[in-house]
Amino acid sequence: MEVKNATVFITGASRGLGLAFAREAVRRGARKVYAGMRNITGFDEPGILPIQIDVTDSASIAAAAKEAADTTLLINNAGIAALIEGPLAVDTETQSQQMFDTNYYGVVRVSQAFEGILTTKSQAAIINVLSDIVWLPRPYLTPYAASKAAAWSFTNQLRFHLKERNIHVLGLHVGFVDTDLTKGIDVPKASPDDVVRKTYDALAAGKSEVMADKGTAVLKSTLAAEVPGYIVPPDGV
């Protein structure tokens, strides 16, 4: 599916990767680009229409879906992250609940709300923004990793479920991206613009998954190894 002439709805699009998705959609000739965000006050981007949405609030999601009923490409990008001491930290449960509410249940809620809309279109797609953290042991991101692993599993089930309804599902796997979400984490980071370009190119090519940076591609390649990357990460990852 090409972005040109598509009507695109992106969650978490006020900044960072979501805003990069919106801007690139405009550059590629999308018919309309909706930028979903919690607070639309002060948002002013040429060719991009802000829509209020909170992916943890079902009423907010329903209202956004009604307003953007012409959507043909849904991008589930909204996400949160936080650092903890490790998987057994006292706040692991609390942090996990918060991460799952946005990073997993948010994807489920928005996908449910837009499925009926996308089904009526001759060509439609969903892109779910995932993470290489599902394969990369980083104890300080345990709740985030668990929520993204759940989102990955949901994406795989969703892809199979929607195939017969002519809705293509693409999973975007990527490591750290240079946005506000990763500010303060001293690791190599991918450019948001590069990630978005690779993702839209993968969508146009009909792919089901895209590894948007080198480290993620290396990690994915280890999954069938005797010692996969989620047990011993490869050098340089």
CSV table of C-alpha atoms in Angstrom, one decimal:
chain,number,residue,atom,x,y,z
A,1,MET,CA,0.0,0.0,0.0
A,2,GLU,CA,1.3,3.4,-1.0
A,3,VAL,CA,1.1,6.4,1.3
A,4,LYS,CA,0.3,8.6,-1.7
A,5,ASN,CA,-3.5,9.4,-1.7
A,6,ALA,CA,-4.0,7.5,1.6
A,7,THR,CA,-5.7,9.1,4.6
A,8,VAL,CA,-3.4,8.5,7.5
A,9,PHE,CA,-4.2,8.6,11.3
A,10,ILE,CA,-1.2,8.5,13.7
A,11,THR,CA,-1.5,8.2,17.4
A,12,GLY,CA,1.1,10.0,19.6
A,13,ALA,CA,1.9,12.4,16.8
A,14,SER,CA,2.5,15.6,18.6
A,15,ARG,CA,6.3,15.1,18.5
A,16,GLY,CA,9.0,12.5,18.0
A,17,LEU,CA,8.5,9.5,15.8
A,18,GLY,CA,4.7,10.1,15.4
A,19,LEU,CA,5.3,13.6,14.1
A,20,ALA,CA,8.0,12.3,11.7
A,21,PHE,CA,5.4,9.8,10.4
A,22,ALA,CA,2.9,12.7,9.8
A,23,ARG,CA,5.4,14.9,8.1
A,24,GLU,CA,6.7,12.2,5.8
A,25,ALA,CA,3.1,11.2,4.9
A,26,VAL,CA,2.5,14.8,3.8
A,27,ARG,CA,5.7,14.7,1.7
A,28,ARG,CA,4.6,11.5,0.1
A,29,GLY,CA,1.3,12.9,-1.1
A,30,ALA,CA,-1.2,11.6,1.4
A,31,ARG,CA,-4.7,12.8,0.8
A,32,LYS,CA,-5.1,13.7,4.5
A,33,VAL,CA,-3.0,13.3,7.6
A,34,TYR,CA,-4.5,13.2,11.1
A,35,ALA,CA,-2.2,13.7,14.0
A,36,GLY,CA,-3.7,12.1,17.1
A,37,MET,CA,-2.5,13.6,20.5
A,38,ARG,CA,-3.8,14.2,24.0
A,39,ASN,CA,-3.6,18.0,23.8
A,40,ILE,CA,-4.0,19.7,20.4
A,41,THR,CA,-3.6,23.2,21.8
A,42,GLY,CA,-0.8,25.1,19.9
A,43,PHE,CA,-0.2,22.4,17.3
A,44,ASP,CA,0.4,24.0,13.9
A,45,GLU,CA,1.9,21.9,11.2
A,46,PRO,CA,1.2,22.5,7.5
A,47,GLY,CA,-1.0,19.9,6.0
A,48,ILE,CA,-1.5,18.0,9.3
A,49,LEU,CA,-4.9,17.9,11.1
A,50,PRO,CA,-4.7,17.5,14.9
A,51,ILE,CA,-7.3,15.3,16.6
A,52,GLN,CA,-7.6,14.8,20.3
A,53,ILE,CA,-7.1,11.2,21.4
A,54,ASP,CA,-6.0,9.5,24.6
A,55,VAL,CA,-5.3,5.8,23.9
A,56,THR,CA,-6.1,5.0,27.5
A,57,ASP,CA,-9.7,6.4,27.2
A,58,SER,CA,-12.2,4.5,25.2
A,59,ALA,CA,-14.6,7.5,24.8
A,60,SER,CA,-11.7,9.6,23.4
A,61,ILE,CA,-10.8,6.9,21.0
A,62,ALA,CA,-14.4,6.5,19.8
A,63,ALA,CA,-14.7,10.2,19.2
A,64,ALA,CA,-11.5,10.3,17.2
A,65,ALA,CA,-12.5,7.4,15.1
A,66,LYS,CA,-15.8,9.0,14.3
A,67,GLU,CA,-14.0,12.3,13.3
A,68,ALA,CA,-11.5,10.4,11.2
A,69,ALA,CA,-13.9,7.9,9.5
A,70,ASP,CA,-12.1,8.3,6.2
A,71,THR,CA,-8.9,6.8,7.5
A,72,THR,CA,-7.2,4.1,5.3
A,73,LEU,CA,-3.9,3.8,7.1
A,74,LEU,CA,-3.8,3.6,10.9
A,75,ILE,CA,-0.4,4.0,12.7
A,76,ASN,CA,-0.4,2.9,16.3
A,77,ASN,CA,2.6,4.9,17.5
A,78,ALA,CA,1.6,6.2,21.0
A,79,GLY,CA,3.8,4.9,23.7
A,80,ILE,CA,5.4,5.6,27.0
A,81,ALA,CA,8.6,4.4,28.7
A,82,ALA,CA,10.3,4.7,32.1
A,83,LEU,CA,13.5,3.4,33.7
A,84,ILE,CA,13.4,1.2,36.8
A,85,GLU,CA,16.2,-0.5,38.9
A,86,GLY,CA,15.4,-3.9,37.4
A,87,PRO,CA,12.8,-6.7,37.0
A,88,LEU,CA,12.4,-7.2,40.7
A,89,ALA,CA,12.2,-3.5,41.7
A,90,VAL,CA,9.4,-2.5,44.1
A,91,ASP,CA,7.7,-0.4,41.4
A,92,THR,CA,7.8,-3.1,38.7
A,93,GLU,CA,4.1,-3.9,39.0
A,94,THR,CA,3.0,-0.2,39.1
A,95,GLN,CA,5.2,0.7,36.1
A,96,SER,CA,4.0,-2.4,34.2
A,97,GLN,CA,0.4,-1.4,34.7
A,98,GLN,CA,1.1,2.0,33.2
A,99,MET,CA,3.1,0.7,30.3
A,100,PHE,CA,0.5,-1.9,29.4
A,101,ASP,CA,-2.3,0.5,29.5
A,102,THR,CA,-0.7,2.7,26.8
A,103,ASN,CA,1.7,0.4,24.9
A,104,TYR,CA,-0.5,-2.7,24.7
A,105,TYR,CA,-4.1,-2.0,25.6
A,106,GLY,CA,-3.8,1.3,23.7
A,107,VAL,CA,-3.0,-0.6,20.6
A,108,VAL,CA,-5.8,-3.0,21.2
A,109,ARG,CA,-8.4,-0.2,21.8
A,110,VAL,CA,-7.5,1.9,18.8
A,111,SER,CA,-7.3,-1.1,16.5
A,112,GLN,CA,-10.8,-2.2,17.7
A,113,ALA,CA,-12.2,1.3,17.1
A,114,PHE,CA,-10.8,1.7,13.6
A,115,GLU,CA,-11.3,-1.9,12.3
A,116,GLY,CA,-14.8,-1.2,11.2
A,117,ILE,CA,-13.7,1.9,9.3
A,118,LEU,CA,-10.7,0.2,7.6
A,119,THR,CA,-12.9,-2.8,6.6
A,120,THR,CA,-15.0,-0.6,4.3
A,121,LYS,CA,-12.0,0.7,2.3
A,122,SER,CA,-10.8,-1.0,-0.9
A,123,GLN,CA,-7.2,-0.8,0.4
A,124,ALA,CA,-6.3,-0.3,4.1
A,125,ALA,CA,-3.4,-1.0,6.5
A,126,ILE,CA,-2.3,-0.8,10.1
A,127,ILE,CA,1.3,-0.1,11.2
A,128,ASN,CA,2.1,-1.0,14.8
A,129,VAL,CA,5.3,0.6,16.3
A,130,LEU,CA,7.1,-2.1,18.2
A,131,SER,CA,10.6,-2.4,19.6
A,132,ASP,CA,13.7,-4.5,19.5
A,133,ILE,CA,13.4,-4.5,23.3
A,134,VAL,CA,11.3,-7.6,22.9
A,135,TRP,CA,14.5,-9.5,22.1
A,136,LEU,CA,17.1,-7.4,23.9
A,137,PRO,CA,17.6,-7.9,27.7
A,138,ARG,CA,17.7,-4.4,29.3
A,139,PRO,CA,16.6,-4.9,32.9
A,140,TYR,CA,16.1,-1.1,33.5
A,141,LEU,CA,13.4,-1.3,30.8
A,142,THR,CA,11.6,-4.4,32.1
A,143,PRO,CA,8.0,-3.1,32.2
A,144,TYR,CA,8.4,-1.4,28.8
A,145,ALA,CA,9.9,-4.5,27.3
A,146,ALA,CA,7.0,-6.7,28.6
A,147,SER,CA,4.4,-4.3,27.2
A,148,LYS,CA,6.1,-4.2,23.7
A,149,ALA,CA,6.4,-8.0,23.7
A,150,ALA,CA,2.6,-8.2,24.3
A,151,ALA,CA,2.1,-5.7,21.5
A,152,TRP,CA,4.3,-7.8,19.1
A,153,SER,CA,2.2,-10.9,19.9
A,154,PHE,CA,-1.0,-9.0,19.4
A,155,THR,CA,0.3,-7.6,16.1
A,156,ASN,CA,1.0,-11.2,14.8
A,157,GLN,CA,-2.6,-12.3,15.8
A,158,LEU,CA,-4.1,-9.1,14.3
A,159,ARG,CA,-2.2,-9.6,11.0
A,160,PHE,CA,-3.6,-13.1,10.6
A,161,HIS,CA,-7.1,-12.1,11.7
A,162,LEU,CA,-7.4,-9.1,9.3
A,163,LYS,CA,-5.8,-10.7,6.2
A,164,GLU,CA,-9.1,-12.0,4.9
A,165,ARG,CA,-10.6,-8.5,5.3
A,166,ASN,CA,-8.0,-7.0,3.1
A,167,ILE,CA,-6.3,-5.0,5.9
A,168,HIS,CA,-2.6,-5.3,5.8
A,169,VAL,CA,-0.7,-5.2,9.1
A,170,LEU,CA,2.9,-4.2,9.3
A,171,GLY,CA,5.0,-4.5,12.5
A,172,LEU,CA,7.8,-1.9,12.9
A,173,HIS,CA,10.7,-3.2,15.0
A,174,VAL,CA,13.3,-0.6,15.9
A,175,GLY,CA,15.8,0.1,18.7
A,176,PHE,CA,16.4,3.4,20.4
A,177,VAL,CA,15.2,6.3,18.2
A,178,ASP,CA,16.5,9.8,18.8
A,179,THR,CA,13.3,11.4,20.3
A,180,ASP,CA,12.2,12.9,23.6
A,181,LEU,CA,11.2,9.4,24.8
A,182,THR,CA,14.9,8.3,24.8
A,183,LYS,CA,16.4,11.5,26.1
A,184,GLY,CA,18.9,10.8,28.8
A,185,ILE,CA,19.7,7.2,27.6
A,186,ASP,CA,23.3,7.1,26.4
A,187,VAL,CA,23.0,4.6,23.6
A,188,PRO,CA,23.3,4.7,19.8
A,189,LYS,CA,20.0,6.0,18.3
A,190,ALA,CA,18.3,5.8,14.9
A,191,SER,CA,17.1,8.9,13.1
A,192,PRO,CA,13.2,9.2,13.2
A,193,ASP,CA,13.2,10.3,9.6
A,194,ASP,CA,15.2,7.2,8.5
A,195,VAL,CA,12.9,4.9,10.5
A,196,VAL,CA,9.8,6.5,9.0
A,197,ARG,CA,11.1,6.3,5.4
A,198,LYS,CA,12.1,2.6,5.8
A,199,THR,CA,8.7,1.8,7.3
A,200,TYR,CA,6.7,3.5,4.5
A,201,ASP,CA,8.9,1.8,1.9
A,202,ALA,CA,8.2,-1.6,3.6
A,203,LEU,CA,4.5,-0.9,3.5
A,204,ALA,CA,4.6,-0.1,-0.2
A,205,ALA,CA,6.6,-3.3,-0.8
A,206,GLY,CA,3.9,-5.3,1.0
A,207,LYS,CA,6.1,-6.5,3.8
A,208,SER,CA,4.7,-7.8,7.1
A,209,GLU,CA,7.7,-6.6,9.3
A,210,VAL,CA,10.4,-4.1,9.0
A,211,MET,CA,13.7,-4.0,11.0
A,212,ALA,CA,14.3,-0.3,10.8
A,213,ASP,CA,17.9,-0.2,12.1
A,214,LYS,CA,21.0,-2.4,11.9
A,215,GLY,CA,21.0,-3.5,15.5
A,216,THR,CA,17.4,-4.7,15.3
A,217,ALA,CA,18.1,-6.6,12.1
A,218,VAL,CA,21.1,-8.3,13.8
A,219,LEU,CA,19.0,-9.2,16.8
A,220,LYS,CA,16.2,-10.7,14.7
A,221,SER,CA,18.7,-12.8,12.8
A,222,THR,CA,19.8,-14.5,16.0
A,223,LEU,CA,16.4,-15.9,17.0
A,224,ALA,CA,17.0,-19.3,15.5
A,225,ALA,CA,20.5,-19.5,16.9
A,226,GLU,CA,21.5,-22.0,19.6
A,227,VAL,CA,22.2,-18.9,21.8
A,228,PRO,CA,19.8,-16.2,20.6
A,229,GLY,CA,20.3,-12.5,21.2
A,230,TYR,CA,17.7,-12.4,24.0
A,231,ILE,CA,20.1,-14.6,26.0
A,232,VAL,CA,23.4,-13.2,24.9
A,233,PRO,CA,23.1,-10.0,22.9
A,234,PRO,CA,25.4,-9.8,19.9
A,235,ASP,CA,28.4,-7.4,20.1
A,236,GLY,CA,27.6,-3.9,19.3
A,237,VAL,CA,23.9,-4.2,20.0
